[in-house]
Short mmCIF file of C-alpha atoms in Angstrom, two decimals:
data_model
loop_
_atom_site.label_atom_id
_atom_site.label_comp_id
_atom_site.label_asym_id
_atom_site.label_seq_id
_atom_site.Cartn_x
_atom_site.Cartn_y
_atom_site.Cartn_z
CA MET A 45 146.13 153.12 106.76
CA TYR A 46 149.68 153.56 105.53
CA ALA A 47 152.58 151.28 106.51
CA THR A 48 156.22 152.24 106.02
CA GLN A 49 159.22 150.12 106.95
CA PHE A 50 161.15 151.41 109.93
CA ARG A 51 164.10 149.78 111.72
CA PHE A 52 166.95 151.37 113.65
CA GLN A 53 170.40 149.92 113.11
CA LYS A 54 171.78 147.70 115.84
CA SER A 55 174.66 150.10 116.49
CA ALA A 56 172.35 152.91 117.57
CA PRO A 57 171.85 153.58 121.31
CA ILE A 58 168.26 152.44 120.80
CA LYS A 59 168.44 149.14 118.91
CA TRP A 60 165.83 147.76 116.53
CA ARG A 61 166.06 144.20 115.21
CA LEU A 62 163.33 142.62 113.17
CA SER A 63 161.43 139.48 114.15
CA TRP A 64 157.79 138.51 114.46
CA ILE A 65 158.25 137.84 118.17
CA GLY A 66 159.47 141.38 118.63
CA TRP A 67 156.55 142.82 116.72
CA LEU A 68 154.07 140.81 118.77
CA SER A 69 155.69 142.11 121.96
CA ILE A 70 155.36 145.71 120.84
CA VAL A 71 151.79 145.27 119.62
CA ALA A 72 150.87 143.77 122.98
CA LEU A 73 151.99 146.93 124.76
CA GLN A 74 148.69 148.64 123.90
CA ILE A 75 150.05 152.02 124.96
CA CYS A 76 147.82 154.95 124.11
CA LEU A 77 148.51 158.64 124.51
CA ILE A 78 145.14 160.22 123.87
CA ALA A 79 144.86 163.85 122.90
CA THR A 80 141.39 165.25 123.44
CA SER A 81 139.58 168.57 123.78
CA LEU A 82 136.28 167.86 125.46
CA ARG A 83 136.42 171.03 127.56
CA ALA A 84 137.01 173.45 124.71
CA GLU A 85 136.21 174.06 121.05
CA GLY A 86 137.95 175.17 117.88
CA ILE A 87 141.24 173.32 117.20
CA GLU A 88 142.27 174.15 113.65
CA ALA A 89 145.65 172.37 113.48
CA ILE A 90 148.12 170.43 115.63
CA HIS A 91 151.79 170.21 114.66
CA ILE A 92 153.49 167.28 116.42
CA ASP A 93 157.26 166.89 116.77
CA ILE A 94 158.50 163.58 118.25
CA LEU A 95 162.16 163.30 119.23
CA LEU A 96 163.51 159.83 120.06
CA ARG A 97 166.39 160.37 122.44
CA ASP A 98 169.39 158.12 122.94
CA ASP A 99 168.34 157.46 126.55
CA ALA A 100 165.08 155.82 125.31
CA SER A 101 162.90 158.75 126.34
CA ILE A 102 160.46 160.40 123.93
CA VAL A 103 160.16 164.18 123.77
CA VAL A 104 156.85 165.41 122.38
CA GLU A 105 156.26 169.01 121.34
CA GLN A 106 152.87 170.05 120.00
CA VAL A 107 151.90 173.41 118.53
CA TRP A 108 148.16 173.98 118.65
CA GLU A 109 146.46 176.53 116.39
CA THR A 110 143.01 177.21 117.80
CA ASN A 111 140.01 179.45 117.27
CA ALA A 112 137.80 178.75 120.26
CA ASP A 113 134.61 180.59 121.14
CA SER A 114 133.68 178.65 124.27
CA GLY A 115 135.18 176.66 127.10
CA SER A 116 137.99 177.65 129.45
CA GLU A 117 140.82 175.16 128.84
CA PHE A 118 142.37 172.55 126.59
CA TYR A 119 143.92 169.31 127.77
CA ILE A 120 145.71 166.16 126.73
CA SER A 121 144.83 162.93 128.51
CA LEU A 122 147.64 160.39 128.89
CA GLN A 123 146.37 156.88 129.53
CA ASN A 124 147.94 153.48 130.04
CA LEU A 125 151.43 154.88 130.61
CA LYS A 126 152.57 151.76 132.49
CA GLN A 127 156.39 152.01 132.88
CA MET A 128 156.58 155.51 131.36
CA LYS A 129 157.01 158.57 133.56
CA LEU A 130 155.85 162.04 132.60
CA ARG A 131 158.54 164.72 132.82
CA ASP A 132 159.13 168.34 131.83
CA PHE A 133 155.59 169.45 130.98
CA TRP A 134 155.28 173.13 130.11
CA VAL A 135 153.23 175.46 127.90
CA ILE A 136 154.07 178.66 126.01
CA GLY A 137 151.40 181.07 124.78
CA ARG A 138 150.99 182.90 121.50
CA ASP A 139 153.06 185.87 122.67
CA GLY A 140 156.01 183.64 123.51
CA ARG A 141 155.56 183.95 127.25
CA PRO A 142 155.72 180.73 129.30
CA PHE A 143 152.64 179.80 131.28
CA THR A 144 152.88 179.43 135.06
CA GLU A 145 152.21 176.08 136.67
CA ARG A 146 149.18 175.80 138.95
CA SER A 147 149.15 172.78 141.24
CA PRO A 148 146.79 171.19 141.85
CA TRP A 149 144.86 172.05 138.70
CA ASP A 150 141.32 173.18 139.45
CA LEU A 151 138.90 172.04 136.76
CA ASN A 152 136.20 174.34 138.12
CA ALA A 153 138.34 177.49 138.26
CA SER A 154 137.16 180.52 136.33
CA PHE A 155 138.25 181.41 132.81
CA GLN A 156 140.39 184.23 134.22
CA ALA A 157 141.97 182.02 136.88
CA LYS A 158 143.08 179.48 134.25
CA SER A 159 144.44 182.12 131.87
CA GLY A 160 148.23 181.92 131.52
CA HIS A 161 148.45 178.77 133.63
CA TYR A 162 148.97 175.06 133.11
CA GLY A 163 148.73 172.07 135.40
CA ILE A 164 148.37 168.33 135.78
CA ARG A 165 145.17 166.60 136.88
CA SER A 166 144.61 162.91 137.67
CA HIS A 167 141.20 161.60 136.63
CA ASP A 168 139.86 158.04 136.24
CA GLY A 169 143.35 156.56 135.95
CA ALA A 170 144.47 159.10 133.36
CA THR A 171 146.95 161.96 133.64
CA GLU A 172 145.53 165.15 132.13
CA LEU A 173 147.85 167.91 130.93
CA CYS A 174 145.72 171.04 131.19
CA PHE A 175 146.18 174.67 130.19
CA GLY A 176 143.94 177.71 130.10
CA GLN A 177 142.70 179.22 126.85
CA GLY A 178 143.37 182.79 127.97
CA ALA A 179 141.31 184.38 125.20
CA TYR A 180 138.79 183.40 122.54
CA GLY A 181 139.52 183.75 118.85
CA PRO A 182 142.76 182.83 117.06
CA ASN A 183 145.44 181.49 119.40
CA ARG A 184 148.62 179.47 119.32
CA TYR A 185 150.01 177.30 122.13
CA THR A 186 153.22 175.28 122.35
CA LEU A 187 153.12 172.22 124.62
CA HIS A 188 156.15 170.20 125.64
CA TYR A 189 156.49 167.00 127.64
CA ARG A 190 158.92 164.09 127.92
CA LEU A 191 158.10 160.42 128.42
CA GLU A 192 160.85 158.73 130.39
CA ASN A 193 161.18 155.05 129.41
CA GLY A 194 159.05 155.80 126.36
CA VAL A 195 160.91 153.22 124.27
CA GLN A 196 160.85 149.72 125.75
CA SER A 197 163.55 147.09 125.40
CA PHE A 198 162.93 143.47 124.42
CA PRO A 199 165.37 140.60 123.80
CA ASP A 200 165.29 141.15 120.04
CA ARG A 201 164.31 144.79 119.58
CA ASP A 202 163.24 148.07 121.16
CA GLY A 203 160.03 149.88 120.31
CA PHE A 204 156.74 151.47 121.28
CA ASN A 205 153.07 151.44 120.36
CA ILE A 206 151.57 154.87 120.95
CA ARG A 207 148.40 156.65 119.91
CA PHE A 208 149.38 160.32 119.86
CA VAL A 209 145.95 161.65 118.86
CA ASN A 210 142.72 159.82 119.66
CA ASP A 211 139.56 159.38 117.65
CA GLU A 212 136.13 160.70 118.65
CA LEU A 213 137.49 164.15 119.49
CA THR A 214 135.00 166.96 120.02
CA PRO A 215 135.87 168.87 117.94
CA ALA A 216 138.47 167.08 115.82
CA PRO A 217 141.50 169.04 114.60
CA GLN A 218 141.15 170.02 110.96
CA LYS A 219 144.80 169.28 110.14
CA ILE A 220 147.72 167.44 111.77
CA ASP A 221 151.41 167.51 110.83
CA LEU A 222 153.69 164.79 112.22
CA ARG A 223 157.49 164.69 112.43
CA ILE A 224 159.56 161.85 113.98
CA HIS A 225 163.35 162.11 114.27
CA LEU A 226 166.32 160.79 116.22
CA GLU A 227 168.61 162.58 118.63
CA SER A 228 171.53 160.79 116.95
CA GLY A 229 171.47 159.48 113.42
CA GLN A 230 168.94 159.52 110.61
CA LEU A 231 165.92 157.45 109.64
CA SER A 232 165.80 155.81 106.22
CA PRO A 233 164.10 152.86 104.50
CA ALA A 234 167.39 150.96 104.86
CA ASN A 235 167.47 151.03 108.66
CA SER A 236 163.90 151.72 109.79
CA GLU A 237 160.39 150.34 109.96
CA VAL A 238 157.17 152.01 111.13
CA TYR A 239 153.44 151.35 110.86
CA ALA A 240 151.01 154.24 111.06
CA PHE A 241 147.27 153.74 111.60
CA GLY A 242 144.09 155.77 111.84
CA PHE A 243 144.59 158.41 109.17
CA ASN A 244 144.48 158.57 105.41
CA ALA A 245 147.83 160.10 104.52
CA PRO A 246 151.28 158.75 103.69
CA ILE A 247 154.17 158.81 106.15
CA ASN A 248 157.44 159.37 104.30
CA PHE A 249 161.17 159.48 104.84
CA ILE A 250 162.37 163.03 104.20
CA ASP A 251 165.89 164.25 105.00
CA GLY A 252 166.52 161.54 107.60
CA GLU A 253 163.16 161.96 109.34
CA LEU A 254 159.64 160.55 109.17
CA ARG A 255 156.96 163.06 108.23
CA SER A 256 153.26 163.04 107.51
CA GLU A 257 150.79 165.78 106.64
CA ILE A 258 147.22 164.82 107.49
CA LYS A 259 144.94 167.26 105.68
CA HIS A 260 141.66 165.48 106.38
CA PHE A 261 141.12 164.53 110.02
CA ASP A 262 137.69 163.86 111.47
CA ALA A 263 136.07 162.26 114.52
CA SER A 264 136.80 158.74 113.20
CA SER A 265 140.51 159.46 112.65
CA HIS A 266 143.39 158.90 115.05
CA VAL A 267 147.19 158.98 114.94
CA SER A 268 148.74 155.69 116.10
CA ILE A 269 152.38 154.83 115.58
CA LEU A 270 153.81 151.31 115.95
CA LEU A 271 157.56 151.62 115.76
CA GLY A 272 160.35 149.14 116.28
#
């Protein structure tokens, strides 16, 4: 586990002010965004870009590099969203063409029927963001979604506690890159504080952003970010 200090300046649209009460409030959120792949195989790498917007929403873009030889779809399961609202979910394939939404998403549809399509499925209290594989072998998919009210406000600070990639994935991605940045302003050790858990790699300030390159990720690893 690596911990790096992270605190936004008070003047920013999203304010971050340090106190133990604030940290306890954020820890108590227990918000988890769980990325999983139980209905497919062969995720080689996931590149995650997290944009913290001035309106307190969080924009997540993930680029998946895959090499599947079975299954018909991939999906991300969002759990325990509470006050957050999912917006603007879409998928782009390897050839740069946007996928077409299919609503409702049919888990039991054929491989061909899922190809080139994405959709949202509710299951056991979770919201699943699904998309068809389209073809076996090397592939690349770009996923985008926005979490309205992703950053919560407290009397002394704003923040979130999110698990962006879960443990016990089958299979686990071989590599994960993580980038966190602001819509306005820059992150630095002087104004910022973050705690990262679940992976054995540093998270560093680079050019006004937070970045981490996780080269060894297995079934016991996860990517959890406590930020405030």
